[in-house]
Amino acid sequence: MSRVYSSIEDALDCIQDGMSVMIGGFGGAGAPVELIHALVDRYKRTGSPGGLTVINNNAGNGAVGIAAMIYAGMVAKMVCSFPRSSDPKAFTDAYLAGKIGLELVPQGTLAERIRAGGAGIPAFYTPTSYGTRIAEGKPQAEFDGRMYVQERWLKADVAIIKADVADRKGNLTYRKAARNFSPLMAMAAKTTIVQASRVVEPGGIDPEHVVTPGIFVNRIVEVAHPAQEEALLREGAKA
């Protein structure tokens, strides 16, 4: 079956209520804005998918991207490192109102938990968070005279990510810093959905330039001129 879909809506139709969704991007760099906003549009139109657990570096800015998901009421829990960014009103208001849960994860630990999920490593030890509230209730152990905290892998039902170029077999390249969490998330999710600025035929990407192999990609949709989250924020856009 072809991995390339003709519409964003069709590419996203596997995302259902209660799923865990990894969303690529570090701030606006690499954020799959079109995929996110199509999910928001579907939720406003149908009431689904709701009750989502969203895994990302932050909890959104302004009224676009993940913040738009939170404003719409479709996110039950955030797993992130930075719930307070430059304009965190969407998350802050929902959290203070008891409408959204939060699992706070140090940034390096977040990346490693996702990597471990993709590599099939169920747990690892890190000194980060030892002695803090984040470590409470977690197994701890001493190695070479230093205390470490056990962290569990992090996997998801779906990852939605943004690539620069994809071929029809699912091999991906990324544009500079937009790479960030996306390769790890593609490995850690049962289903990976990609918006790519350009889709080419197999062989159209130099094998030496492939970052994410096609084995980790299930669905691709071409978005030729993707929006940039920071530009939308400057314009005061709302999803």
CSV table of C-alpha atoms in Angstrom, one decimal, residues 20-200:
chain,number,residue,atom,x,y,z
A,20,SER,CA,-1.1,9.1,23.1
A,21,VAL,CA,0.4,11.4,20.5
A,22,MET,CA,4.0,12.5,20.1
A,23,ILE,CA,4.4,15.8,18.3
A,24,GLY,CA,7.7,16.8,16.8
A,25,GLY,CA,9.2,20.2,17.1
A,26,PHE,CA,11.3,22.3,19.5
A,27,GLY,CA,9.2,25.4,19.9
A,28,GLY,CA,8.3,26.3,16.4
A,29,ALA,CA,11.3,24.5,14.8
A,30,GLY,CA,10.0,21.4,13.2
A,31,ALA,CA,6.4,21.8,14.5
A,32,PRO,CA,3.9,20.0,12.1
A,33,VAL,CA,1.5,23.0,12.2
A,34,GLU,CA,-0.7,21.8,9.3
A,35,LEU,CA,-1.2,18.3,10.9
A,36,ILE,CA,-2.0,19.8,14.3
A,37,HIS,CA,-4.5,22.3,13.0
A,38,ALA,CA,-6.2,19.7,10.9
A,39,LEU,CA,-6.7,17.6,14.1
A,40,VAL,CA,-8.1,20.7,15.8
A,41,ASP,CA,-10.5,21.3,12.9
A,42,ARG,CA,-11.7,17.7,13.1
A,43,TYR,CA,-12.2,17.9,16.9
A,44,LYS,CA,-14.2,21.2,16.5
A,45,ARG,CA,-16.3,19.6,13.8
A,46,THR,CA,-16.9,16.1,15.3
A,47,GLY,CA,-15.8,16.1,18.9
A,48,SER,CA,-13.0,13.6,18.2
A,49,PRO,CA,-10.2,12.9,18.8
A,50,GLY,CA,-10.4,14.0,22.5
A,51,GLY,CA,-8.8,12.9,25.7
A,52,LEU,CA,-5.4,12.9,24.1
A,53,THR,CA,-2.0,12.6,25.9
A,54,VAL,CA,0.4,14.9,24.0
A,55,ILE,CA,4.1,14.4,24.3
A,56,ASN,CA,6.2,17.4,23.2
A,57,ASN,CA,9.1,19.6,24.4
A,58,ASN,CA,6.6,22.3,25.5
A,59,ALA,CA,2.9,22.9,26.1
A,60,GLY,CA,2.3,25.4,23.3
A,61,ASN,CA,2.5,29.1,22.7
A,62,GLY,CA,-0.2,31.7,21.8
A,63,ALA,CA,-3.3,30.2,20.2
A,64,VAL,CA,-1.7,28.0,17.5
A,65,GLY,CA,-0.2,24.5,17.4
A,66,ILE,CA,-0.4,22.6,20.6
A,67,ALA,CA,-1.9,25.6,22.4
A,68,ALA,CA,-4.8,25.5,19.9
A,69,MET,CA,-5.3,21.8,20.8
A,70,ILE,CA,-5.5,22.8,24.5
A,71,TYR,CA,-7.8,25.7,23.9
A,72,ALA,CA,-10.1,23.3,22.0
A,73,GLY,CA,-10.2,21.0,25.0
A,74,MET,CA,-8.9,17.9,23.2
A,75,VAL,CA,-5.8,17.3,25.4
A,76,ALA,CA,-6.2,15.5,28.7
A,77,LYS,CA,-2.5,15.4,29.7
A,78,MET,CA,0.8,17.0,28.6
A,79,VAL,CA,4.1,15.2,28.9
A,80,CYS,CA,6.7,17.9,28.4
A,81,SER,CA,9.8,19.7,29.7
A,82,PHE,CA,8.6,23.3,29.5
A,83,PRO,CA,4.9,23.9,30.2
A,84,ARG,CA,5.6,27.6,30.5
A,85,SER,CA,7.0,29.2,27.3
A,86,SER,CA,6.8,32.7,25.9
A,87,ASP,CA,3.0,32.8,25.9
A,88,PRO,CA,1.7,29.8,27.9
A,89,LYS,CA,-1.8,31.1,28.6
A,90,ALA,CA,-3.6,28.1,27.0
A,91,PHE,CA,-1.9,25.5,29.2
A,92,THR,CA,-1.7,27.7,32.3
A,93,ASP,CA,-5.4,28.4,32.4
A,94,ALA,CA,-6.4,24.8,31.7
A,95,TYR,CA,-4.0,23.5,34.3
A,96,LEU,CA,-5.1,25.9,37.0
A,97,ALA,CA,-8.7,25.0,36.2
A,98,GLY,CA,-8.0,21.3,36.7
A,99,LYS,CA,-8.8,20.6,33.0
A,100,ILE,CA,-5.4,19.1,32.0
A,101,GLY,CA,-2.8,16.9,33.6
A,102,LEU,CA,1.0,17.4,33.5
A,103,GLU,CA,3.9,15.0,33.6
A,104,LEU,CA,7.0,17.2,33.9
A,105,VAL,CA,10.1,15.6,32.4
A,106,PRO,CA,13.6,17.1,32.3
A,107,GLN,CA,14.5,17.8,28.6
A,108,GLY,CA,17.4,15.4,28.3
A,109,THR,CA,15.4,12.7,30.1
A,110,LEU,CA,12.5,13.3,27.8
A,111,ALA,CA,14.7,12.8,24.7
A,112,GLU,CA,16.3,9.7,26.2
A,113,ARG,CA,12.9,8.2,27.3
A,114,ILE,CA,11.7,8.5,23.7
A,115,ARG,CA,14.9,7.1,22.3
A,116,ALA,CA,14.6,4.2,24.7
A,117,GLY,CA,11.1,3.6,23.6
A,118,GLY,CA,12.2,3.3,20.0
A,119,ALA,CA,15.2,1.1,20.9
A,120,GLY,CA,13.3,-1.3,23.0
A,121,ILE,CA,15.0,-0.4,26.3
A,122,PRO,CA,12.3,-0.4,29.0
A,123,ALA,CA,14.3,1.6,31.6
A,124,PHE,CA,17.5,3.4,32.3
A,125,TYR,CA,19.2,5.4,35.1
A,126,THR,CA,20.1,9.1,35.1
A,127,PRO,CA,21.3,11.4,37.8
A,128,THR,CA,19.0,14.1,36.6
A,129,SER,CA,16.1,14.9,39.0
A,130,TYR,CA,17.7,13.0,42.0
A,131,GLY,CA,16.7,14.8,45.2
A,132,THR,CA,13.8,16.6,43.6
A,133,ARG,CA,10.0,16.0,43.6
A,134,ILE,CA,10.3,14.6,40.1
A,135,ALA,CA,12.2,11.6,41.5
A,136,GLU,CA,9.7,10.8,44.2
A,137,GLY,CA,8.3,7.3,44.0
A,138,LYS,CA,10.9,6.2,41.3
A,139,PRO,CA,13.5,3.4,41.9
A,140,GLN,CA,16.9,4.8,42.8
A,141,ALA,CA,20.3,3.3,42.9
A,142,GLU,CA,24.0,4.2,43.5
A,143,PHE,CA,26.6,3.7,40.8
A,144,ASP,CA,30.2,4.5,41.4
A,145,GLY,CA,29.3,6.6,44.4
A,146,ARG,CA,26.6,8.7,42.7
A,147,MET,CA,22.9,8.4,43.1
A,148,TYR,CA,20.7,7.8,40.0
A,149,VAL,CA,17.0,7.7,39.3
A,150,GLN,CA,15.3,5.0,37.1
A,151,GLU,CA,13.3,6.4,34.2
A,152,ARG,CA,11.0,4.3,32.0
A,153,TRP,CA,10.8,4.3,28.2
A,154,LEU,CA,8.2,6.5,26.6
A,155,LYS,CA,6.2,5.2,23.6
A,156,ALA,CA,3.1,6.5,21.8
A,157,ASP,CA,0.2,5.3,19.7
A,158,VAL,CA,1.0,8.0,17.1
A,159,ALA,CA,3.8,10.4,16.2
A,160,ILE,CA,3.1,13.4,14.0
A,161,ILE,CA,6.2,15.0,12.6
A,162,LYS,CA,7.5,17.4,10.0
A,163,ALA,CA,10.1,16.5,7.4
A,164,ASP,CA,11.8,18.5,4.6
A,165,VAL,CA,11.9,15.8,1.9
A,166,ALA,CA,10.3,12.3,2.0
A,167,ASP,CA,10.4,9.6,-0.7
A,168,ARG,CA,7.4,7.4,-1.3
A,169,LYS,CA,9.0,4.6,0.7
A,170,GLY,CA,9.0,6.8,3.8
A,171,ASN,CA,12.7,7.8,4.0
A,172,LEU,CA,13.1,11.3,5.4
A,173,THR,CA,15.4,14.2,5.6
A,174,TYR,CA,14.9,17.3,7.9
A,175,ARG,CA,15.8,20.9,7.6
A,176,LYS,CA,18.5,21.9,10.0
A,177,ALA,CA,17.3,22.3,13.6
A,178,ALA,CA,13.8,21.2,12.6
A,179,ARG,CA,15.2,17.7,13.0
A,180,ASN,CA,15.2,17.8,16.9
A,181,PHE,CA,12.8,15.2,18.5
A,182,SER,CA,11.3,13.9,15.3
A,183,PRO,CA,13.6,11.0,14.4
A,184,LEU,CA,13.3,9.7,18.0
A,185,MET,CA,9.5,10.0,17.9
A,186,ALA,CA,9.2,8.2,14.6
A,187,MET,CA,10.9,5.2,16.2
A,188,ALA,CA,8.9,5.3,19.4
A,189,ALA,CA,5.4,5.4,17.9
A,190,LYS,CA,3.2,2.6,16.6
A,191,THR,CA,2.2,4.8,13.7
A,192,THR,CA,4.2,7.7,12.3
A,193,ILE,CA,2.4,10.4,10.2
A,194,VAL,CA,4.6,12.9,8.3
A,195,GLN,CA,4.0,16.1,6.6
A,196,ALA,CA,6.8,16.8,4.1
A,197,SER,CA,7.6,19.9,2.2
A,198,ARG,CA,8.4,17.7,-0.8
A,199,VAL,CA,7.7,14.1,-1.8
A,200,VAL,CA,10.0,12.5,-4.3
